[in-house]
Short mmCIF file of C-alpha atoms and ligand atoms in Angstrom, two decimals:
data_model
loop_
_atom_site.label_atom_id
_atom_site.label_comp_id
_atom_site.label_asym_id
_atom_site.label_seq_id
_atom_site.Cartn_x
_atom_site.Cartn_y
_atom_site.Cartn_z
CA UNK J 1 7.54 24.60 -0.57
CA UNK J 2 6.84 24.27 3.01
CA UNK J 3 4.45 21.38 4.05
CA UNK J 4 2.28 23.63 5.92
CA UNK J 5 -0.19 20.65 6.21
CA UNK J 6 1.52 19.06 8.77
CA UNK J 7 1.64 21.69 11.74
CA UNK J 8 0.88 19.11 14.42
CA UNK J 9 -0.84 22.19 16.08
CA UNK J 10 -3.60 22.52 13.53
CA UNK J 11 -7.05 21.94 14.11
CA UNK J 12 -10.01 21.19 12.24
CA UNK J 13 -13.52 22.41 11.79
CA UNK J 14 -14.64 18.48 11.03
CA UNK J 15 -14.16 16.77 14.81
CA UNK J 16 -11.72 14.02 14.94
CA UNK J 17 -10.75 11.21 17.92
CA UNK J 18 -7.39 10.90 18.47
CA UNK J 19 -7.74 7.54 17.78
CA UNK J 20 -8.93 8.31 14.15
CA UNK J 21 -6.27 7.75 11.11
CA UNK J 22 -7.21 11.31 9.50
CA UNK J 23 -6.75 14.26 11.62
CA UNK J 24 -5.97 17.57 9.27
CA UNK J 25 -2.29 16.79 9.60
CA UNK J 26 -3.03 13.53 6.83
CA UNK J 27 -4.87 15.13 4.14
CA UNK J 28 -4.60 11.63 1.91
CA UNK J 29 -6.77 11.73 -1.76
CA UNK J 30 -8.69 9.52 -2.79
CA UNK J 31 -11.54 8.87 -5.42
CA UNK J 32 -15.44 8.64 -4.03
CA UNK J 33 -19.02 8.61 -5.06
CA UNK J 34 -20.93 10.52 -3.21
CA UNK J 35 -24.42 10.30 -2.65
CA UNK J 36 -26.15 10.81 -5.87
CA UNK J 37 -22.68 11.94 -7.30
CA UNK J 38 -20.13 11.10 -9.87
CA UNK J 39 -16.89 9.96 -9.25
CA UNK J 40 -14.59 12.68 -8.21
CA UNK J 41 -11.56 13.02 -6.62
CA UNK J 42 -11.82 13.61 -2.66
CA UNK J 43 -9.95 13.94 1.08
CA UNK J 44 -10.74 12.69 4.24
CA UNK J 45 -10.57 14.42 7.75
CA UNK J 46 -11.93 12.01 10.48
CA UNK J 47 -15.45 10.14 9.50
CA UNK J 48 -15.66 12.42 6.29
CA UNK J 49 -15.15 12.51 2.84
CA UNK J 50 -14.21 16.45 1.50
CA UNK J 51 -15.52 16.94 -2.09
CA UNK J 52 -12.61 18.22 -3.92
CA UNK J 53 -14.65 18.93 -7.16
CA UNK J 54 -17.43 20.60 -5.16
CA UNK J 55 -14.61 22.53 -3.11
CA UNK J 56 -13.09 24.03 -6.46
CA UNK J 57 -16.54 24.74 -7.77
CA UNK J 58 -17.01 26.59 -4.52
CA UNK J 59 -13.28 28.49 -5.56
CA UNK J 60 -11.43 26.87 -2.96
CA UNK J 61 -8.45 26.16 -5.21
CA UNK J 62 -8.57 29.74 -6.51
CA UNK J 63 -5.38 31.47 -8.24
CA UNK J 64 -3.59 27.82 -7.93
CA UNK J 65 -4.08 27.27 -11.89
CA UNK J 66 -5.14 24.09 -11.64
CA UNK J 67 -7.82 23.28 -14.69
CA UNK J 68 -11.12 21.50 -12.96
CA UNK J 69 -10.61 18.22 -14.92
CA UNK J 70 -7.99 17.35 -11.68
CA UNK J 71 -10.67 16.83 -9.33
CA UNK J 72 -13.38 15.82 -11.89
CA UNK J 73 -11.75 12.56 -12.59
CA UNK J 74 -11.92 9.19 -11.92
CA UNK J 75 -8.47 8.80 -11.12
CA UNK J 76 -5.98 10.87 -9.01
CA UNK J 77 -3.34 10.79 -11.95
CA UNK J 78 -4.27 13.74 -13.15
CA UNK J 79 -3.51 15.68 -9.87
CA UNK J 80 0.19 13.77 -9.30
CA UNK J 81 0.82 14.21 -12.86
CA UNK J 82 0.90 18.02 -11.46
CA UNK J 83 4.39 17.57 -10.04
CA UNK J 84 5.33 17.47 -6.04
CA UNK J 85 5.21 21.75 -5.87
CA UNK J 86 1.90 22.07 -7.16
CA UNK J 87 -0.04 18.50 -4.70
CA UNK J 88 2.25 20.28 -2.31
CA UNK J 89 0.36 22.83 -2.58
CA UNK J 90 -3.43 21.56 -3.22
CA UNK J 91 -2.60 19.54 0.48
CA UNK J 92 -2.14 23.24 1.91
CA UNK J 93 -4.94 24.56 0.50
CA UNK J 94 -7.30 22.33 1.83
CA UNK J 95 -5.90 22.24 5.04
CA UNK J 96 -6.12 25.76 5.14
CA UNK J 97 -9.86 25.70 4.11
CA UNK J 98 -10.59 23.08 6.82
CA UNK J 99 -8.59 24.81 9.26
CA UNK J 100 -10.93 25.52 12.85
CA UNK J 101 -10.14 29.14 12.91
CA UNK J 102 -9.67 29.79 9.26
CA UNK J 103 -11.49 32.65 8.20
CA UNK J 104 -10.09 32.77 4.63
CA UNK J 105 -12.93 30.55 3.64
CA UNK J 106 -15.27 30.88 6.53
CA UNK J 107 -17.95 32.24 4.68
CA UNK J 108 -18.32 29.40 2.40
CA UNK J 109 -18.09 26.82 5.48
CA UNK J 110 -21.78 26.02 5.52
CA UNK J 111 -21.86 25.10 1.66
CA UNK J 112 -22.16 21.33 1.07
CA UNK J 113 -19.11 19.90 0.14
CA UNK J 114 -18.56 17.21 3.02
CA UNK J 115 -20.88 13.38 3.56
CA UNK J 116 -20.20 11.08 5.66
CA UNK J 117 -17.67 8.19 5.02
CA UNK J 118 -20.12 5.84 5.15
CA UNK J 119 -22.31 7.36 2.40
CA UNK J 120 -19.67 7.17 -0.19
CA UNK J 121 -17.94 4.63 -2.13
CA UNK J 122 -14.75 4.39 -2.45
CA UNK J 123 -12.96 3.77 -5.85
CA UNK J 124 -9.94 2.45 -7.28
CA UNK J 125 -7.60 5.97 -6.62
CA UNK J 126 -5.26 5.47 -9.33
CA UNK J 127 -5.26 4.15 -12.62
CA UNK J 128 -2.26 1.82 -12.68
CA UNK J 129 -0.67 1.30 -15.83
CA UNK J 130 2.40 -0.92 -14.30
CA UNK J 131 2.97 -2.75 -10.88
CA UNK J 132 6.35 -4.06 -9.62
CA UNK J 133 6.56 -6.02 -6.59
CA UNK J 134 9.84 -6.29 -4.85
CA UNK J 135 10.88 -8.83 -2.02
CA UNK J 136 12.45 -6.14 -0.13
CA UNK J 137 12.03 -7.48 3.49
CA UNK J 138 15.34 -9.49 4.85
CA UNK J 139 13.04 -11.27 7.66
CA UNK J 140 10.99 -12.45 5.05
CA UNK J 141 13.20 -13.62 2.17
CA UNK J 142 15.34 -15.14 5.20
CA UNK J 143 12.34 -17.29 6.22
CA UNK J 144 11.49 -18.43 3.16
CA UNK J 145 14.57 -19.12 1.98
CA UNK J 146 14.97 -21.56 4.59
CA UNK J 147 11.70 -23.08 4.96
CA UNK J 148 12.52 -23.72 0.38
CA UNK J 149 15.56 -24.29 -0.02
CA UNK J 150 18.56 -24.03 3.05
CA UNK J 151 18.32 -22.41 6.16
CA UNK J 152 22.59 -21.75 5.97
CA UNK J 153 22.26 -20.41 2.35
CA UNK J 154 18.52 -18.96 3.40
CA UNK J 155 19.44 -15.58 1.42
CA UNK J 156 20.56 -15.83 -2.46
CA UNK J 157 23.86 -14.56 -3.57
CA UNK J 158 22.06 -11.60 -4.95
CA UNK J 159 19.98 -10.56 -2.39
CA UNK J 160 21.99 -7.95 -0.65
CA UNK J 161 23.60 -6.74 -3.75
CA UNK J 162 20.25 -5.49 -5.08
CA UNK J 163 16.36 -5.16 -4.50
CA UNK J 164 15.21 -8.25 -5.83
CA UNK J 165 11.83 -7.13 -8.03
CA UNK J 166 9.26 -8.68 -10.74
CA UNK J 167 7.07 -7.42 -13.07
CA UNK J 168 3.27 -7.89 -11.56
CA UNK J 169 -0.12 -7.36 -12.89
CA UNK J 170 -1.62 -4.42 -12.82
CA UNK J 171 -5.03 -4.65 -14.77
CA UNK J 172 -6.09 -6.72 -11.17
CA UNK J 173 -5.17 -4.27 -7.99
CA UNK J 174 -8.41 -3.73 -6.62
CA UNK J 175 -9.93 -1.41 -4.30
CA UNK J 176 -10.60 -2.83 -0.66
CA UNK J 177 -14.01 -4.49 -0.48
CA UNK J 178 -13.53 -6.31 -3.66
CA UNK J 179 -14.93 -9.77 -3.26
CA UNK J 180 -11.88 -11.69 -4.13
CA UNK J 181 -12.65 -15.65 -5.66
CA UNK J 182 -10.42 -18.32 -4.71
CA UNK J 183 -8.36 -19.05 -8.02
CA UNK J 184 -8.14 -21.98 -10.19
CA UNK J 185 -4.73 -23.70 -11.40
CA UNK J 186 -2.28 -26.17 -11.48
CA UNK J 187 -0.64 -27.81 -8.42
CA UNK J 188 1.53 -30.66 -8.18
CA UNK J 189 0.43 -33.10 -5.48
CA UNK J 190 3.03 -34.39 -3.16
CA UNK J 191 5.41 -37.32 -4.64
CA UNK J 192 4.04 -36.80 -7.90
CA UNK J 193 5.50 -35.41 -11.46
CA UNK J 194 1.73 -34.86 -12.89
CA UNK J 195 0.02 -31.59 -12.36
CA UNK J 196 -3.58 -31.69 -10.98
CA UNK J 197 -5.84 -28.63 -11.85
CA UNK J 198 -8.36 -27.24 -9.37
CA UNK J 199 -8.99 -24.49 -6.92
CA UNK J 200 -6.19 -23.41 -4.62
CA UNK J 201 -5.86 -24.94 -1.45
CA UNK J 202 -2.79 -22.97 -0.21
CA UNK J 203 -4.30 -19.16 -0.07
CA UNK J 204 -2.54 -16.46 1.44
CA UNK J 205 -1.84 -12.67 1.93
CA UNK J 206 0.91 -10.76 1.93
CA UNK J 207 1.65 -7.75 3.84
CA UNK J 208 2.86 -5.10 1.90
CA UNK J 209 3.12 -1.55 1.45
CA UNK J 210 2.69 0.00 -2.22
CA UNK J 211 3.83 3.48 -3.80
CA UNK J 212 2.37 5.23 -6.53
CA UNK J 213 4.93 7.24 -8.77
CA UNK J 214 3.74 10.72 -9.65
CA UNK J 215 5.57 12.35 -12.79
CA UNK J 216 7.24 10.33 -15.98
CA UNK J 217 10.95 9.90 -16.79
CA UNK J 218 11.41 9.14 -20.77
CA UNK J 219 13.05 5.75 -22.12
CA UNK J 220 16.71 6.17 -21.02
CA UNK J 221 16.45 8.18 -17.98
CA UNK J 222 17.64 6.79 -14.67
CA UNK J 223 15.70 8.17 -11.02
CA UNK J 224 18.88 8.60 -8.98
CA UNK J 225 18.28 7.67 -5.21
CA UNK J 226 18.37 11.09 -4.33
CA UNK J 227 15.88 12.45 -7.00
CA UNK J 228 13.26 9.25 -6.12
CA UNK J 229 11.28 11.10 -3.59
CA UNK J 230 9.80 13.81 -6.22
CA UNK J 231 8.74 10.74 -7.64
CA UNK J 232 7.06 8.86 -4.90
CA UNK J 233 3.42 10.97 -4.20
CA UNK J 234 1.77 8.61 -1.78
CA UNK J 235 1.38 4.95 0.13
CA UNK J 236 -1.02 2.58 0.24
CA UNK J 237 -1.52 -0.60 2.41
CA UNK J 238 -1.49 -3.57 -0.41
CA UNK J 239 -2.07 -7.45 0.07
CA UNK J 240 -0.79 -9.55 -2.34
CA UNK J 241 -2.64 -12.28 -2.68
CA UNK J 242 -0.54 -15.20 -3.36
CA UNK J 243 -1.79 -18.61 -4.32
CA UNK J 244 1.34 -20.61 -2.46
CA UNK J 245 0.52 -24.21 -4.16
CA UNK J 246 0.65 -22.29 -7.74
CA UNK J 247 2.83 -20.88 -7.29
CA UNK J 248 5.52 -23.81 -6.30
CA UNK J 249 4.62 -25.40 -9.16
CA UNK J 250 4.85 -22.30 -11.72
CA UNK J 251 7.78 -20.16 -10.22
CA UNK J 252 10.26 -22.10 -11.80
CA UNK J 253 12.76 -20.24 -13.74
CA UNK J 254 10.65 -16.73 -14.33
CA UNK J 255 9.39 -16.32 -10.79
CA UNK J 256 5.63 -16.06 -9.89
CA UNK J 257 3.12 -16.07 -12.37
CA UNK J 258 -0.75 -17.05 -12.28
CA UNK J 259 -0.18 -17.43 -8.42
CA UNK J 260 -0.09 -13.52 -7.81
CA UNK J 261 -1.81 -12.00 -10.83
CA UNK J 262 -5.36 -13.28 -9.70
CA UNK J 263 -6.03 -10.24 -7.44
CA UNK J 264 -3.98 -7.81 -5.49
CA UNK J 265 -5.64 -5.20 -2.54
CA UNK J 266 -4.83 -1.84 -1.56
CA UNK J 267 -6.52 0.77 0.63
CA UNK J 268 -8.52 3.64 -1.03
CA UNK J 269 -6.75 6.60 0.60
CA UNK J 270 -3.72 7.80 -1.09
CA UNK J 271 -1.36 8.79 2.49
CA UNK J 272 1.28 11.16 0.64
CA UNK J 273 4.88 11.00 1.34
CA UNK J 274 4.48 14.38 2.55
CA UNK J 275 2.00 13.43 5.34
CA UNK J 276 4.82 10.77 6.39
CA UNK J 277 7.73 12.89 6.86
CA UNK J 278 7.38 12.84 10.55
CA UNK J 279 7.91 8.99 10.85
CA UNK J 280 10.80 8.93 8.90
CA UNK J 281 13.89 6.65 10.96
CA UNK J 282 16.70 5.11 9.82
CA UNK J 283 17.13 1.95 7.69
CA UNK J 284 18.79 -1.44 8.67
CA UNK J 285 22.73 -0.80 8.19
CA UNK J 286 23.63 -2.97 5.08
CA UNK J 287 26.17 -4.71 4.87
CA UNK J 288 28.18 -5.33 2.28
CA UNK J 289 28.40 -2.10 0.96
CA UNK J 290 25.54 -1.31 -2.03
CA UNK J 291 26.77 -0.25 -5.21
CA UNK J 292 27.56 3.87 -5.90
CA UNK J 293 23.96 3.91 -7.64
CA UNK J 294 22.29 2.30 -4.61
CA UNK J 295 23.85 4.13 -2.42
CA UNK J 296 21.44 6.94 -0.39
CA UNK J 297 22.01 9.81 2.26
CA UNK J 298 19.39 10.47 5.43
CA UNK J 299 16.26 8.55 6.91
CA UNK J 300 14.35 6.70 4.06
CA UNK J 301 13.07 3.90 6.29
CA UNK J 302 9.46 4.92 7.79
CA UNK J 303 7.87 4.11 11.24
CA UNK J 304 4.84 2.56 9.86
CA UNK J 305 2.41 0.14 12.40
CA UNK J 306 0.96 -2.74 10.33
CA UNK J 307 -0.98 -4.98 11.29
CA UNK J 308 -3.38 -8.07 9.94
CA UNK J 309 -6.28 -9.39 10.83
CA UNK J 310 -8.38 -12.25 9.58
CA UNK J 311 -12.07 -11.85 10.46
CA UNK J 312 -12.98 -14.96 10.58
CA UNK J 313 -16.95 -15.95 9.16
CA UNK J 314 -18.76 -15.24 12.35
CA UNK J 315 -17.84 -11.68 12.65
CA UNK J 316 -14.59 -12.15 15.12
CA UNK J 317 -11.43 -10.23 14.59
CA UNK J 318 -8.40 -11.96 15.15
CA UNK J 319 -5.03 -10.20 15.01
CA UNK J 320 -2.43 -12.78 13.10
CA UNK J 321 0.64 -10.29 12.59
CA UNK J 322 1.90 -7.10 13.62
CA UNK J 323 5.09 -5.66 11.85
CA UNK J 324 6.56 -2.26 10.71
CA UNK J 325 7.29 -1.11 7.50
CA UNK J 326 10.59 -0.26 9.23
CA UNK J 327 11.78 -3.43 9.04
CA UNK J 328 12.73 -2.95 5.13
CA UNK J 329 16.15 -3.46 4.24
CA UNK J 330 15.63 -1.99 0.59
CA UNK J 331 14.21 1.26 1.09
CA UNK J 332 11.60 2.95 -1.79
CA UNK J 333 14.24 5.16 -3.24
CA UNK J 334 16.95 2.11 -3.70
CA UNK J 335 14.11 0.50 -5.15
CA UNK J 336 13.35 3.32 -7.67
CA UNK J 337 17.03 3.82 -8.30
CA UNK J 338 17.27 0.09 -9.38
CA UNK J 339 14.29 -0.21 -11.51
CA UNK J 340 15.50 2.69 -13.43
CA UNK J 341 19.09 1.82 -13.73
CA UNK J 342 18.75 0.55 -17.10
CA UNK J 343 16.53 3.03 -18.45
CA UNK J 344 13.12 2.11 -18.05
CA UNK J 345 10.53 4.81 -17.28
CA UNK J 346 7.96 5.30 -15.20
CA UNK J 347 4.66 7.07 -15.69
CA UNK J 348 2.18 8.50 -13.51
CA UNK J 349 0.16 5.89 -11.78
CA UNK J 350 3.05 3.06 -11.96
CA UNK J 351 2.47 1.25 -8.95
CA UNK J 352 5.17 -0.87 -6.75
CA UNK J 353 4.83 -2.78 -3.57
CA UNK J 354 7.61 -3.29 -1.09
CA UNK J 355 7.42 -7.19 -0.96
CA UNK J 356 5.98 -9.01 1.99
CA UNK J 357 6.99 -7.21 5.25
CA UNK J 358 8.16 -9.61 7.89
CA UNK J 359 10.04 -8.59 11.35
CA UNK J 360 12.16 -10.66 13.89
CA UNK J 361 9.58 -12.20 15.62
CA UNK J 362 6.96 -14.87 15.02
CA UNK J 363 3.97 -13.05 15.21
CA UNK J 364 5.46 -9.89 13.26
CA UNK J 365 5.44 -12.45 9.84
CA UNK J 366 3.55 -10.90 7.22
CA UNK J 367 1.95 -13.95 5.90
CA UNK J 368 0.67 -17.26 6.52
CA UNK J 369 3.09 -19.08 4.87
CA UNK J 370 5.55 -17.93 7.06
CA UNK J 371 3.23 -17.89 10.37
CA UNK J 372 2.00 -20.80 9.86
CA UNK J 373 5.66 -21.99 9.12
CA UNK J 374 4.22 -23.92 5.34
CA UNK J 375 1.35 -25.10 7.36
CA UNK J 376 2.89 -27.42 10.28
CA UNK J 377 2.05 -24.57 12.83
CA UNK J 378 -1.93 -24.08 12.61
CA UNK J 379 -2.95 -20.88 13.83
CA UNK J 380 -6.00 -20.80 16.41
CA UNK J 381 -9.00 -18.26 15.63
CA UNK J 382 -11.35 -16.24 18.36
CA UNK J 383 -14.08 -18.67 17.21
CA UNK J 384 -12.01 -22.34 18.00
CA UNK J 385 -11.07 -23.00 14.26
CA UNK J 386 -7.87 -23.24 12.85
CA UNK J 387 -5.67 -21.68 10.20
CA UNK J 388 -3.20 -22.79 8.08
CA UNK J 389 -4.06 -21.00 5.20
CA UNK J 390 -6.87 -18.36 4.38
CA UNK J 391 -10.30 -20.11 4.07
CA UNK J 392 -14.00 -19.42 2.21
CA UNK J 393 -15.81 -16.72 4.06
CA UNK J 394 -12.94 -15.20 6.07
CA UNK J 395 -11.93 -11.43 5.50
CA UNK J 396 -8.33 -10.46 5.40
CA UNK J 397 -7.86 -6.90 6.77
CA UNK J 398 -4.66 -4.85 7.05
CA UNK J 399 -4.51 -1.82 8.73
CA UNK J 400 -1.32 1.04 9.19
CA UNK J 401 -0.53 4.08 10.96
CA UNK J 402 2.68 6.19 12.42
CA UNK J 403 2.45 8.14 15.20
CA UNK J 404 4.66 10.87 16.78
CA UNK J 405 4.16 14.11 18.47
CA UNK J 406 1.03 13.24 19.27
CA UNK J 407 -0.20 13.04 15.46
CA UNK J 408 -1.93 9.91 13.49
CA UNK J 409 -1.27 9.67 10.41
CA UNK J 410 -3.36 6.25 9.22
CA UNK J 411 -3.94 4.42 6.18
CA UNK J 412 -7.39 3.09 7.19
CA UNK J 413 -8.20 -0.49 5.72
CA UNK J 414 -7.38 -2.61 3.04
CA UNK J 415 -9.43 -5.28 2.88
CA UNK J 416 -10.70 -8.37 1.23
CA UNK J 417 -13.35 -11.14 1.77
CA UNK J 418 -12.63 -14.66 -0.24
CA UNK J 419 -15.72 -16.12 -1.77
CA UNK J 420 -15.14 -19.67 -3.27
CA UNK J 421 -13.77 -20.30 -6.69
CA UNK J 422 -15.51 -19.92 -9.83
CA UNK J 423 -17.17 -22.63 -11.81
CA UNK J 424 -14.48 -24.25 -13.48
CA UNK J 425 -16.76 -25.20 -16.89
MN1 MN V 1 4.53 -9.98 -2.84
#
């Protein structure tokens, strides 16, 4: 089916800026409460929030046989359950309704079906049942490789040989906004074999992009490389919180533990991989040669701005990293293709994150660990304060778009204020 959604020609009814992340050519989903409202699943064009369930009460969705539990739902894994033909076609529909110079459903324009952004809440999107975070980013594993362990030997014999995953927690991806605590553990103080247990000192994001698998594959089945798209419905930004002093401590043989599982952020809007196709570019060549099963055809990279910024307590934004989701050397379907090389299956709602996304340059690191470089190069904030590490009160924001023929296609905001940890009784 043709992604008629993405005409960079079309025009909306709801006014947009240019500057905005959701002209009609994004049409991401999401889940809101409206004013007054249950939760229900919902759109975006510009500053506001399209009532999906109201729209199919209205008959918007009519002759698409789509049952109204879809968009009266907490969750969007209902709707990517219905397979890439039929969201395919649900991102049409609405377009076509909120099309300028539609007159298919210009009669019904007036009804009330759209509220302001501001009026809603957002909610967790997707129910996730299982989260896998890779460490997909060269630039990143190359840094901290060699800020660990050996800056000749910085990558481990395995790394270009395959995308190097673990299993995450799931139960604690939270929508942005969710006041995240400072977490509680053990760390090892310096020169000493006896662990010490207290709040984190060493708190840090990660930049990372996450995709949510639509569809289910049944215990056995492999997702080849070139069958992973149908399986990839949409991006989100996602920070993974990582508590770095834990986590030395803890990673030790099984990888990381209690350091990540404490809290992980991703933006409320669902961006599909349809809305993306026009930022598609190549990947980084790779070299040696991947394995047959790892092996793909075409662009699978995407032009994707990121950026972070830690707003720091007094209101200032400061912009600590800019990088592109380009930069990945392990694209989503080699990651797919892996994960299900020895059978395991997905489900609808399985979450993974591309590992932290670092480029060439110093300011293009997508965490503090590595801009900071462990902590011996302090960042300066708008405000005359330092940062080594993320502190009490400050807000970590990342933000993503592409743009190309004049279209942006954004993620809007994930973001996450740290409040100090728990009591420890
Ligand atoms: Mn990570």
């Amino acid at each position: 089916m043709k992604i008629e959604a993405n005409n960079p020609q079309l025009k909306s009814w709801l006014k947009t800026d240019l500057s905005s992340d959701f002209p009609i050519q994004n049409i991401p989903f999401g889940v809101a409460m409206p004013p007054g409202k249950s939760p229900r699943v919902v759109s975006r064009i510009g500053d506001w929030v399209i009532d999906l369930l109201e729209a199919y009460e209205l008959g918007f969705f009519e002759g698409m046989s789509i049952s109204k539990s879809v968009f009266d739902n907490n969750y969007i894994n209902e709707l990517m359950a219905l397979g890439k033909n039929k969201t395919r076609a649900v991102r049409n529909r609405i377009s076509l309704f909120m099309l300028e110079d539609d007159t298919f459903m210009a009669s019904k324009k007036s009804a009330r079906f759209t509220y302001p952004v501001a009026d809603c809440e957002m909610l967790m999107p997707v129910k996730v049942g299982d989260y896998t975070d890779f460490y997909s980013s060269e630039e990143h594993a190359t840094n901290v490789g060699t800020m660990f362990r050996d800056p000749e030997n910085a990558l481990l014999p395995n790394w270009k040989h395959l995308p190097v995953g673990y299993h995450g927690r799931a139960s604690s991806i939270v929508v942005s906004g969710t006041p995240i605590h400072r977490p509680t553990g053990q760390t090892i103080p310096p020169d000493s074999n006896t662990p010490v247990f207290g709040p984190c000192r060493l708190l840090d994001f990660e930049l990372e992009m996450g995709f949510v698998v639509g569809g289910e594959t049944r215990l056995g089945q492999r997702i080849s490389a070139a069958e992973a798209e149908e399986y990839i419905f949409g991006l989100v930004l996602f920070n993974d919180w990582s508590a770095r002093d834990i986590q030395k401590w803890e990673y030790v043989p099984l990888g990381p533990f209690l350091a990540k599982s404490f809290a992980s952020t991703i933006s409320p809007w669902i961006i599909t991989l349809d809305a993306l196709e026009p930022f598609r570019v190549a990947g980084p060549e790779q070299d040696p040669k991947v394995l047959p099963y790892l092996e793909y055809e075409g662009k699978k990279n995407y032009d994707i701005h990121l950026e972070v910024i830690i707003r720091t307590p007094n209101g200032d934004e400061n912009v600590v990293c800019r990088s592109n989701f380009k930069y990945m050397y392990w694209n989503m379907t080699q990651q797919l293709a892996h994960h299900t090389v020895n059978g395991c299956n997905f489900k609808t709602g399985d979450m993974c994150a591309s590992g932290t996304i670092s480029g060439k340059s110093p300011d293009s690191y997508g965490s503090m660990l590595e801009l900071s470089w462990k902590g011996t190069k302090p960042i300066k904030m708008s405000d005359g304060t330092e940062r080594k590490f993320i502190q009490d009160g400050d807000t970590v924001i990342l933000r993503g778009y592409g743009e190309n023929e004049g279209v942006r296609i954004g993620f809007g905001e994930a973001e996450g204020k740290i409040y100090p940890a728990l009591d420890m009784e």
